C-alpha positions in Angstrom: 4.2 -35.8 4.6 0.7 -34.3 4.2 0.9 -32.9 7.7 4.2 -31.3 7.0 3.0 -29.7 3.8 0.0 -28.4 5.8 2.3 -26.9 8.4 4.4 -25.2 5.7 1.3 -23.6 4.2 0.3 -22.3 7.6 3.8 -20.9 8.2 3.9 -19.2 4.8 0.4 -17.6 5.4 1.4 -16.5 8.9 4.6 -14.9 7.7 2.9 -13.3 4.8 0.4 -11.7 7.1 3.0 -10.4 9.4 5.2 -9.0 6.7 2.5 -7.2 4.8 0.8 -5.9 8.0 4.1 -4.2 8.9 4.6 -2.9 5.4 1.0 -1.5 5.2 1.2 0.3 8.5 4.6 1.7 7.7 3.5 2.8 4.3 0.4 4.4 5.7 2.4 6.4 8.3 4.9 7.6 5.7 2.3 8.7 3.2 0.3 10.5 5.9 3.4 12.4 7.0 4.4 13.4 3.5 0.9 14.2 2.3 1.5 17.9 1.7 4.7 17.3 -0.4 2.9 14.7 -2.4 0.2 17.2 -3.3 2.8 19.8 -4.2 4.7 17.3 -6.4 1.5 16.4 -8.2 0.9 20.0 -9.3 -2.6 19.9 -7.9 -4.6 22.9 -9.0 -4.9 25.4 -6.2 -8.7 25.2 -6.1 -8.5 21.4 -5.6 -5.8 21.3 -2.9 -8.2 21.1 0.1 -10.3 18.3 -1.4 -7.2 16.4 -2.6 -5.6 16.6 0.9 -8.8 15.2 2.5 -9.2 12.5 -0.1 -5.6 11.3 0.2 -5.7 11.4 4.0 -8.8 9.1 4.1 -7.4 6.8 1.3 -4.0 6.5 3.0 -5.6 5.5 6.3 -7.4 2.7 4.4 -4.1 1.2 3.0 -4.1 -1.7 5.6 -7.5 -2.8 4.4 -6.3 -2.8 0.7 -3.3 -4.8 1.7 -5.3 -7.2 3.8 -7.7 -7.9 1.0 -4.9 -8.7 -1.4 -3.2 -11.0 1.1 -6.4 -12.9 1.8 -7.2 -13.1 -2.0 -3.7 -14.6 -2.6 -4.4 -17.2 0.1 -7.6 -18.3 -1.7 -5.8 -18.4 -5.0 -2.8 -20.3 -3.5 -5.2 -22.9 -2.1 -6.8 -23.4 -5.6 -9.9 -21.1 -5.2 -9.7 -18.3 -7.7 -13.5 -17.8 -7.8 -13.9 -16.4 -4.3 -11.6 -13.4 -4.8 -13.6 -12.5 -7.9 -16.8 -12.5 -5.7 -15.0 -10.3 -3.1 -14.0 -7.8 -5.8 -17.5 -7.8 -7.3 -19.0 -7.2 -3.8 -16.5 -4.4 -3.1 -17.2 -2.7 -6.5 -21.0 -2.8 -6.0 -20.7 -1.5 -2.5 -18.3 1.2 -3.6 -20.7 2.4 -6.3 -23.6 2.4 -3.9 -21.6 4.3 -1.3 -20.4 6.8 -3.9 -24.0 7.6 -4.8 -24.9 7.8 -1.1 -21.9 9.9 0.1 -21.5 12.1 -3.0 -25.0 12.2 -4.4 -27.1 12.3 -1.2 -24.8 13.7 1.5 -22.8 15.9 -1.0 -19.5 14.9 0.6 -17.5 15.5 -2.6 -14.0 14.0 -2.6 -14.3 12.8 1.0 -17.4 10.8 0.0 -15.5 9.1 -2.8 -12.6 8.3 -0.4 -14.9 6.9 2.3 -16.7 4.8 -0.3 -13.4 3.2 -1.4 -12.1 2.6 2.1 -15.4 1.2 3.5 -15.9 -1.1 0.5 -12.3 -2.5 0.9 -12.9 -3.0 4.6 -16.1 -4.9 3.8 -14.3 -7.1 1.3 -11.8 -8.0 4.0 -14.6 -9.0 6.4 -16.3 -11.1 3.7 -13.0 -12.8 2.9 -12.3 -13.6 6.6 -15.8 -14.9 7.0 -15.4 -17.1 4.0 -12.1 -18.5 5.3 -13.7 -19.4 8.7 -16.8 -20.8 7.1 -15.0 -22.9 4.5 -12.3 -23.9 7.0 -9.8 -23.5 4.2 -6.8 -23.4 6.6 -6.3 -23.0 10.3 -3.5 -20.6 11.3 -2.4 -20.7 14.9 -0.4 -18.3 17.0 2.8 -20.3 16.4 2.5 -19.7 12.6 3.0 -16.0 13.2 6.7 -16.2 14.1 8.9 -15.1 11.3 10.8 -17.9 9.6 13.9 -16.8 7.8 13.8 -19.3 4.9 10.1 -18.5 4.4 10.6 -14.8 4.6 13.5 -15.1 2.1 11.4 -16.9 -0.4 8.5 -14.4 0.0 10.9 -11.5 -0.8 12.7 -13.4 -3.5 9.5 -13.8 -5.5 7.4 -10.9 -4.1 10.0 -8.1 -4.1 10.3 -7.7 -7.9 6.5 -7.8 -8.2 6.2 -5.2 -5.4 8.7 -2.9 -7.1 7.1 -3.5 -10.5 3.6 -2.6 -9.2 5.1 0.4 -7.3 6.7 1.7 -10.5 3.4 1.2 -12.4 1.6 3.3 -9.8 4.4 5.9 -9.9 4.0 6.1 -13.7 0.2 6.7 -13.2 1.1 9.5 -10.7 3.5 11.1 -13.2 0.8 11.0 -15.9 -1.6 12.6 -13.4 1.0 15.3 -12.7 1.3 15.9 -16.5 -2.5 16.1 -16.7 -2.8 18.4 -13.7 -0.3 20.8 -15.3 -2.7 21.2 -18.2 -5.6 22.6 -16.2 -8.5 21.5 -14.1 -10.7 20.2 -16.9 -8.1 17.9 -18.4 -7.1 16.8 -14.9 -10.7 15.9 -14.1 -11.1 14.1 -17.4 -7.9 12.0 -16.8 -9.1 11.2 -13.3 -12.5 9.9 -14.5 -11.0 7.9 -17.3 -8.5 6.3 -14.8 -11.5 5.1 -12.8 -13.1 3.5 -15.9 -9.9 1.9 -17.1 -9.3 0.7 -13.5 -12.6 -1.2 -13.8 -11.7 -2.6 -17.2 -8.3 -3.7 -15.9 -10.0 -6.0 -13.4 -10.1 -8.6 -16.2 -6.4 -8.8 -17.0 -5.5 -8.4 -13.3 -7.7 -11.2 -12.3 -6.5 -13.3 -15.2 -2.9 -12.7 -14.1 -3.7 -14.1 -10.7 -5.7 -17.0 -12.1 -2.9 -18.0 -14.5 -0.3 -17.7 -11.8 -2.4 -19.9 -9.4 -3.3 -22.6 -12.0 0.2 -22.7 -13.5 1.7 -23.1 -10.0 -0.5 -26.2 -9.5 0.4 -27.5 -12.9 4.1 -27.1 -12.1 3.7 -28.9 -8.8 2.3 -31.9 -10.7 4.9 -31.5 -13.5 2.2 -30.7 -16.1 4.2 -28.1 -18.0 2.2 -28.4 -21.2 -1.0 -27.7 -19.3 0.6 -24.6 -17.8 1.3 -23.4 -21.3 -2.3 -24.1 -22.3 -3.4 -22.2 -19.3 -1.3 -19.2 -20.4 -2.7 -19.4 -23.9 -6.4 -19.6 -23.0 -6.1 -17.1 -20.2 -4.6 -14.5 -22.6 -7.2 -15.3 -25.2 -10.0 -14.7 -22.8 -8.5 -11.5 -21.4 -7.7 -10.2 -25.0 -11.3 -11.0 -26.0 -12.6 -8.8 -23.1 -10.1 -6.1 -24.1 -11.4 -6.0 -27.7 -14.9 -5.9 -26.4 -14.2 -2.9 -24.1 -12.3 -1.2 -26.9 -15.1 -1.5 -29.4 -17.8 -0.4 -26.9 -15.8 2.7 -25.8 -15.5 3.9 -29.4 -19.3 4.4 -29.4 -20.4 5.1 -25.8 -17.4 6.9 -24.3 -19.4 10.0 -23.8 -22.2 8.2 -22.0 -19.7 6.5 -19.7 -18.1 9.8 -18.8 -21.5 11.4 -18.2 -22.0 8.9 -15.4 -19.3 10.7 -13.4 -19.6 14.3 -14.5 -22.1 16.6 -16.2 -19.5 19.1 -17.5 -19.4 19.0 -21.3 -15.7 20.0 -21.6 -14.6 17.2 -19.2 -16.7 14.7 -21.1 -15.1 15.9 -24.4 -11.6 15.5 -23.1 -12.4 12.3 -21.3 -13.8 10.7 -24.5 -10.7 11.6 -26.4 -8.5 9.9 -23.7 -10.7 6.9 -23.2 -11.0 6.0 -26.9 -7.2 5.6 -27.2 -6.4 4.5 -23.6 -8.9 1.6 -23.7 -6.9 -0.2 -26.4 -4.3 -0.7 -23.6 -6.7 -3.4 -22.3 -5.8 -5.6 -25.2 -2.1 -5.5 -25.0 -2.0 -5.4 -21.2 -4.0 -8.7 -21.2 -1.1 -10.4 -23.0 1.6 -8.8 -20.8 -0.4 -9.6 -17.6 -0.9 -13.2 -18.6 2.7 -13.8 -19.2 3.6 -12.0 -16.0 1.4 -14.5 -14.1 3.0 -17.4 -16.0 6.6 -16.2 -15.3 5.8 -15.6 -11.6 4.4 -19.1 -11.3 7.8 -20.5 -12.4 9.6 -18.2 -10.0 10.8 -15.8 -12.6 9.0 -12.7 -11.4 12.1 -10.7 -12.3 11.1 -11.0 -16.0 7.8 -9.2 -15.2 9.7 -6.6 -13.3 12.1 -5.9 -16.2 9.6 -5.6 -19.0 7.5 -3.3 -16.9 10.4 -1.0 -16.1 11.5 -0.9 -19.7 7.9 -0.1 -20.8 7.5 2.7 -18.2 10.9 4.3 -18.8 11.1 4.1 -22.5 7.4 4.6 -23.5 4.7 5.4 -21.0 6.2 8.4 -19.2 8.2 10.0 -22.0 5.3 9.2 -24.4 2.7 10.9 -22.2 4.9 13.9 -21.7 5.8 14.2 -25.4 2.1 13.9 -26.5 1.0 16.5 -24.0 3.5 18.9 -25.5 2.7 18.1 -29.1 -1.1 18.0 -28.7 -1.9 20.3 -25.7 -5.7 20.4 -26.6 -6.2 16.8 -27.4 -5.9 13.8 -25.0 -6.3 11.1 -27.6 -2.5 11.0 -28.3 -1.7 10.7 -24.6 -3.8 7.6 -24.4 -1.8 6.1 -27.2 1.4 6.4 -25.2 0.0 4.0 -22.5 -1.2 1.6 -25.1 2.3 1.5 -26.8 3.8 0.9 -23.4 1.7 -2.3 -22.9 2.4 -3.3 -26.5 6.2 -3.2 -25.8 5.7 -5.3 -22.7 3.7 -7.8 -24.6 6.3 -8.1 -27.3 9.1 -8.5 -24.8 7.1 -11.2 -22.9 6.4 -13.2 -26.1 10.0 -13.1 -27.2 11.3 -14.1 -23.8 8.8 -17.0 -23.7 10.0 -18.2 -27.1 13.6 -17.8 -26.2 13.3 -19.8 -22.9 11.3 -22.5 -24.6 13.8 -23.0 -27.4 16.8 -22.9 -25.0 14.9 -25.3 -22.6 16.0 -23.3 -19.6 16.2 -25.5 -16.5 13.2 -25.4 -14.2 11.1 -23.5 -16.7 10.6 -26.3 -19.2 
């Protein structure tokens, strides 16, 4: 029985690697082909087109590394090790910062330097993860495990496809918000770009908590400890919300200082501070939504996460950002509120769905 389970793990991992390798290469090729239309659609300011094209070309080439890192991290979490991926992310972040200072500050490579820093740090995280797998001997995958197995592939897509589409839509919403920012001028576009980097760092907490909750709850489900799964959700959300509150409070006082780490232009810092002070509140409500998404995914209900994110994006995030940009053309604070309200809606939906399912005692979930 144990050997059969081990073989199933190897088959799942092998199939996952094949599927996402093909997807990453295909995605890279498509994005590189359509790089110019993408720049046009994003309303990139004329003076930034050349740098943007170079930046995107380098980043798109690094997509396989990003996908590989996420696949390897999911392997660690699936095997009960949620700490190692955190170390990989930390190493990648530190290396990215160092490379940014080297490429941008010392070699004056501008956007290309930032892109190379991102790609090289992702590649390094992949190498570290592979080294850890070999060193720890977590699992041994042979050539035979890399043959596509229809039931395994079906299960991967059944659970993973809604999450994939969900994350894709989230990224599209970010792109649309970037388009809205770009249409408002170079300074606002720059401010939004810098704030997105800062928020991306803050969002490592809820994102990591999502993965941790999903992994731990999956183990609880396997041992039929459903109450423990609920406790995992509760404490995971509390931890992430705590960090969100901390980030929110800090940014109300040091937003300008944070922005000054990325730019010296006063007007960009001013706009960025406005945006960051409201956008950072998103970390609180996103922590709740992300936590429930991890919980639902562990139970095989990834479609719930997909639905609440789609509703949030279509009803609040995109129209809210557009409306605020029109009503307050010289202030980015209201546009940040739109993102926060989107996560608030997701959190409300998640909590209500959770209560509904628990009361109805839906099969398999409780």
